[in-house]
mmCIF file of C-alpha atoms and ligand atoms in Angstrom:
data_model
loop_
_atom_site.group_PDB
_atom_site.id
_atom_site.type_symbol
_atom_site.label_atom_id
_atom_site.label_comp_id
_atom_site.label_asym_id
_atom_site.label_seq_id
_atom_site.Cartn_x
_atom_site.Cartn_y
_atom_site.Cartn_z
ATOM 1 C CA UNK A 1369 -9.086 -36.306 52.796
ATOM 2 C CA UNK A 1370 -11.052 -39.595 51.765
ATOM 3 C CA UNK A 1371 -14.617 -39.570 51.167
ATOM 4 C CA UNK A 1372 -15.192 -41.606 54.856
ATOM 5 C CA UNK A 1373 -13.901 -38.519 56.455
ATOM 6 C CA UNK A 1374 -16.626 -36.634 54.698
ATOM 7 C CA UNK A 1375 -19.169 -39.008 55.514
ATOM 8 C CA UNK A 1376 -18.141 -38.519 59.785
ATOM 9 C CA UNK A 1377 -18.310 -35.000 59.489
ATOM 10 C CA UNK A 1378 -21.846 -34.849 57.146
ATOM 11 C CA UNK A 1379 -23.308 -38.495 58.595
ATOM 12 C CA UNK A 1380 -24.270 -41.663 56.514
ATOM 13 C CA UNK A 1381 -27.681 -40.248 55.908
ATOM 14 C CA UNK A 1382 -29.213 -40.369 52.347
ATOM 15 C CA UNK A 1383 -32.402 -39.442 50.783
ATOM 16 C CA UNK A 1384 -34.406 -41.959 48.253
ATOM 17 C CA UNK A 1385 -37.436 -42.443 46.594
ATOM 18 C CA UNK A 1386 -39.270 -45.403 45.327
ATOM 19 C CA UNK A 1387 -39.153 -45.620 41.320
ATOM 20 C CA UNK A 1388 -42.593 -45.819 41.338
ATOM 21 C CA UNK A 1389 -43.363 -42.818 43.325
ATOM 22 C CA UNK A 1390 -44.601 -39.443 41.100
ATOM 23 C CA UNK A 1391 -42.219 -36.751 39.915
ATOM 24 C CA UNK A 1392 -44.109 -34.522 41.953
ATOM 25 C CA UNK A 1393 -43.504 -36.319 45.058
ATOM 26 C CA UNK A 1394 -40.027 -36.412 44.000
ATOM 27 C CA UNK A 1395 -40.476 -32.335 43.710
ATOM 28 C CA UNK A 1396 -41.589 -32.090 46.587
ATOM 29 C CA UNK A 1397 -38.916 -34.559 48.889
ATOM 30 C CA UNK A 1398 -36.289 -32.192 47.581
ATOM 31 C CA UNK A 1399 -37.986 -29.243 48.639
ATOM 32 C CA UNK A 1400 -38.707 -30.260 52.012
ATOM 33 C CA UNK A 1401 -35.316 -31.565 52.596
ATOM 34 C CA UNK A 1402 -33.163 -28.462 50.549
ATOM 35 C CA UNK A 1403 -31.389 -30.986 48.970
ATOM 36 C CA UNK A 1404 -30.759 -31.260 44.786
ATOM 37 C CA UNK A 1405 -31.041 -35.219 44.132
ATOM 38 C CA UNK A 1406 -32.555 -38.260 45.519
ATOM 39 C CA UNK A 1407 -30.953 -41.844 45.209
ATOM 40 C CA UNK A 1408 -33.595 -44.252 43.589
ATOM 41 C CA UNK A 1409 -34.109 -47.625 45.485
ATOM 42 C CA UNK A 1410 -35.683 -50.869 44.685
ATOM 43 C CA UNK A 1411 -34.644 -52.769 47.448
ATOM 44 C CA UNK A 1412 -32.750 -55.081 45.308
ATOM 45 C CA UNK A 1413 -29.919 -53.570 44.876
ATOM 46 C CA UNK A 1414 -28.132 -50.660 46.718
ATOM 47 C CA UNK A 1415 -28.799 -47.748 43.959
ATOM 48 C CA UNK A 1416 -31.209 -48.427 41.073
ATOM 49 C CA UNK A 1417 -30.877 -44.803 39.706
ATOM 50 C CA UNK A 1418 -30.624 -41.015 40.777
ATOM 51 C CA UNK A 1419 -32.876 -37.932 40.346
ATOM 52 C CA UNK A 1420 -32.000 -35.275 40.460
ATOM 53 C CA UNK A 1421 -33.532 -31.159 40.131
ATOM 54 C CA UNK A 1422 -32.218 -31.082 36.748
ATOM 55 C CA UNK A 1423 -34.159 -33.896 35.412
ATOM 56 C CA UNK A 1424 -37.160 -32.484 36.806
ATOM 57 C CA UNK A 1425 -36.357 -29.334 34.621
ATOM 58 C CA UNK A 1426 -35.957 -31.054 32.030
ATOM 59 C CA UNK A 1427 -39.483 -32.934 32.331
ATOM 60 C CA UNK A 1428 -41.564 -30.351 32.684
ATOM 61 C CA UNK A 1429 -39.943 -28.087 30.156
ATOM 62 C CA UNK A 1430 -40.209 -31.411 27.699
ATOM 63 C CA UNK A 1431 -44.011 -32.227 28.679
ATOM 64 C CA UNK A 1432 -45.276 -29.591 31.209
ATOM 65 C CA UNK A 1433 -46.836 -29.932 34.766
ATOM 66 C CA UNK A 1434 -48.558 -33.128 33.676
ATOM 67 C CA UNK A 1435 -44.943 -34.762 33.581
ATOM 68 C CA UNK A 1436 -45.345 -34.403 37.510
ATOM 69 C CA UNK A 1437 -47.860 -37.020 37.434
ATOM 70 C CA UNK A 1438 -45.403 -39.653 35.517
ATOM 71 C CA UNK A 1439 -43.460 -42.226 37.352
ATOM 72 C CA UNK A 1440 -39.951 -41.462 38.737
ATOM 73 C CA UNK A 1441 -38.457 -43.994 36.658
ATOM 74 C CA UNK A 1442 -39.324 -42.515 33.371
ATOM 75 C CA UNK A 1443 -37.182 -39.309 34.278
ATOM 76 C CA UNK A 1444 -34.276 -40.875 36.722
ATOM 77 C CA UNK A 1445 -30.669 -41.820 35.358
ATOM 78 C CA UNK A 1446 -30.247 -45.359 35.224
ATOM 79 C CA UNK A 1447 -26.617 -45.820 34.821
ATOM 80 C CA UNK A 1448 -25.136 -44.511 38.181
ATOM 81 C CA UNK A 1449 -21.532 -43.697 39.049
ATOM 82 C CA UNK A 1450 -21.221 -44.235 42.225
ATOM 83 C CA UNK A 1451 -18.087 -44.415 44.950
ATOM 84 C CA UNK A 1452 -16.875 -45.912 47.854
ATOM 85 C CA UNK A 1453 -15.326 -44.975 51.219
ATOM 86 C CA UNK A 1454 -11.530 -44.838 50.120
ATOM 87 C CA UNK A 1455 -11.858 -42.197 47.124
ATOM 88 C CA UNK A 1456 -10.214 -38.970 47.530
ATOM 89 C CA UNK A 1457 -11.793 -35.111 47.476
ATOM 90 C CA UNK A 1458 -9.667 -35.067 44.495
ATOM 91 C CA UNK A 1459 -10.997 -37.930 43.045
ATOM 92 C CA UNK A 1460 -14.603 -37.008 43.160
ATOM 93 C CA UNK A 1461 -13.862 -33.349 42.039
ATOM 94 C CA UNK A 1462 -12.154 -35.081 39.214
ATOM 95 C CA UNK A 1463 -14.939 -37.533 38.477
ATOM 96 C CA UNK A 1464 -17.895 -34.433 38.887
ATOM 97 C CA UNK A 1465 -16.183 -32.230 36.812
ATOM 98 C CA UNK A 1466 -15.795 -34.534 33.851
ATOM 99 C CA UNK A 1467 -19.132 -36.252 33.804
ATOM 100 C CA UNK A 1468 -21.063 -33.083 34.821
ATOM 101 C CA UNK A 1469 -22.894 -33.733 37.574
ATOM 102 C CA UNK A 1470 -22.913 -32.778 41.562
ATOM 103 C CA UNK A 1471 -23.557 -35.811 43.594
ATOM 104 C CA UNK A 1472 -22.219 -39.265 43.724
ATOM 105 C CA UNK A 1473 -23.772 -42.461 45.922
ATOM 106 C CA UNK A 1474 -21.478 -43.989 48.018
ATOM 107 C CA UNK A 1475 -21.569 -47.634 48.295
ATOM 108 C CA UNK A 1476 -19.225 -50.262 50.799
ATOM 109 C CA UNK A 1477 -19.844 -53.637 50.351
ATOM 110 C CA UNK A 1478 -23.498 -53.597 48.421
ATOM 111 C CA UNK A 1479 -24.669 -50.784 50.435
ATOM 112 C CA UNK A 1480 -25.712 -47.416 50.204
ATOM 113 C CA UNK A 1481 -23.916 -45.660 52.850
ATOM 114 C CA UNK A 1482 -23.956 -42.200 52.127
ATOM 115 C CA UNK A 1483 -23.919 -39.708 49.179
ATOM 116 C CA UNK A 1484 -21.392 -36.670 48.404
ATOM 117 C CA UNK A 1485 -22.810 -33.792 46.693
ATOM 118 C CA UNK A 1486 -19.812 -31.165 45.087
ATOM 119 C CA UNK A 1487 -20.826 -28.768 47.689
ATOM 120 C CA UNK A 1488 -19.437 -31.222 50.251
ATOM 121 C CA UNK A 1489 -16.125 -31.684 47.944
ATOM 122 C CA UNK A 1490 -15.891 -27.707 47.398
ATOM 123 C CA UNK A 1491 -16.615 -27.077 51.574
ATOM 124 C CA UNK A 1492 -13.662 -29.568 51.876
ATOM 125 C CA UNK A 1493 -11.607 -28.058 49.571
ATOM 126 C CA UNK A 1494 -11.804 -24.705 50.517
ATOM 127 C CA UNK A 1495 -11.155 -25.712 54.330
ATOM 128 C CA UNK A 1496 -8.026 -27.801 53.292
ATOM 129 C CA UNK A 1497 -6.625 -24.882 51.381
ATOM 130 C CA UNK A 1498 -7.184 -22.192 54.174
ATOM 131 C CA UNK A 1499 -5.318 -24.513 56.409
ATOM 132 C CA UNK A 1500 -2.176 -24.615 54.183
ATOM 133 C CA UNK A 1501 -2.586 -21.438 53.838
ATOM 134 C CA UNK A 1502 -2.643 -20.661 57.431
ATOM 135 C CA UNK A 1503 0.241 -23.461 58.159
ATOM 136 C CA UNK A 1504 2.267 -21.359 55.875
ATOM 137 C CA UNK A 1505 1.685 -18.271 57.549
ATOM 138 C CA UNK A 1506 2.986 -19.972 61.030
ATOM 139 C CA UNK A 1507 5.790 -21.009 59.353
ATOM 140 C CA UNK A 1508 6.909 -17.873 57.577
ATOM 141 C CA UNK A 1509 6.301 -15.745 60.924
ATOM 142 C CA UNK A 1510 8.827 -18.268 63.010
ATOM 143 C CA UNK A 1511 10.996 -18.130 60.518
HETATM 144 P P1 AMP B 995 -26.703 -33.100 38.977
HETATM 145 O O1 AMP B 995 -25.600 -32.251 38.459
HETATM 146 O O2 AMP B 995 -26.246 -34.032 40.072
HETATM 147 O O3 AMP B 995 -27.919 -32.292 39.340
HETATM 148 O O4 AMP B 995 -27.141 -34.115 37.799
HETATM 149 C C1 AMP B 995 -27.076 -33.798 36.436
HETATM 150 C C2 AMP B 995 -27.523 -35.035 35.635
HETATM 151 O O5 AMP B 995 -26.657 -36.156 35.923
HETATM 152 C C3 AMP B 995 -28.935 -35.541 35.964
HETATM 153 O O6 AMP B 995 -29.495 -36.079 34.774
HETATM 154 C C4 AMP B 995 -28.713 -36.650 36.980
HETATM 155 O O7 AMP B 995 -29.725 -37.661 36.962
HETATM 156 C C5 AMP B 995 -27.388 -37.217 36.528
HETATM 157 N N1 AMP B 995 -26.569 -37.687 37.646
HETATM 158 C C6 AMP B 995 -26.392 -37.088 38.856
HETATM 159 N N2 AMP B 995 -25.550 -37.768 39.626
HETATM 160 C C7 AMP B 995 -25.165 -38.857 38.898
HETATM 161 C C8 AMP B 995 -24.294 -39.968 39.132
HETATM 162 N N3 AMP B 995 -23.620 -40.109 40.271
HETATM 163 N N4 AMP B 995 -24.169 -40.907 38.148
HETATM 164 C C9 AMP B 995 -24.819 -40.772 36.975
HETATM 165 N N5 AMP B 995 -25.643 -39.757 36.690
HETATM 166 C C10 AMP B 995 -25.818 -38.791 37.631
#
């Protein structure tokens, strides 16, 4: 299964924020839409950096509620790994469980088109392995 499969199933849609918008707003979008990271757009380019609830952690525990007031860019990630279209479940699980983090951007020719979060990869998993599972049983009961 291929991260475009994902995206047909889940749709293209994908949360951002302004890097100039507060921390709290931030706070807030994620709230609202139960989700645990925003991508970070400038209109430049397709991702200019990702927040996500861990940073805001981090913030407030570093500076307190007044950090909510601060910029977005001061607390994002900069440096984004991000994927495209034809990367495996595999793949990603691979890539979150090494660098340590739950969602990766998916861009396609300079665009954002979507964004896979590791509960996506584990729902995919766990629905590809129930189905082997399951083939097997057919198999062993014709047998
Ligand atoms: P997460 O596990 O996604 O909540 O993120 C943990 C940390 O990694 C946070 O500091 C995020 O800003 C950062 N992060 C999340 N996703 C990515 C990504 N695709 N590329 C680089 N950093 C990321």
């Amino acid at each position: 299964m291929n991260v475009d499969q994902i995206l047909l199933l889940k749709g293209r849609n994908v949360v951002s924020i302004e890097a100039d918008r507060s921390l709290g707003e931030a706070a807030r979008l994620l709230s609202e839409r139960r989700i645990g990271a925003v991508v970070v757009v400038d209109g430049r380019q397709p991702v200019s950096g990702i927040l996500s609830e861990r940073d805001i952690v981090r913030a407030i525990a570093a500076q307190g509620a007044r950090a909510l007031d601060e910029p977005v860019s001061r607390f994002m990630t900069g440096e984004v790994v991000t994927c495209t279209c034809l990367h495996s479940v595999n793949e990603l699980m691979e890539l979150m469980t090494q660098q340590k983090f739950r969602h990766v951007p998916v861009v396609e020719g300079g665009q954002l088109v979507g964004i896979i979060s590791i509960g996506d990869v584990v729902k995919q998993h766990v629905e590809a392995v129930e189905a082997e599972s399951q083939a097997i049983k057919e198999y062993i009961a014709t047998a």
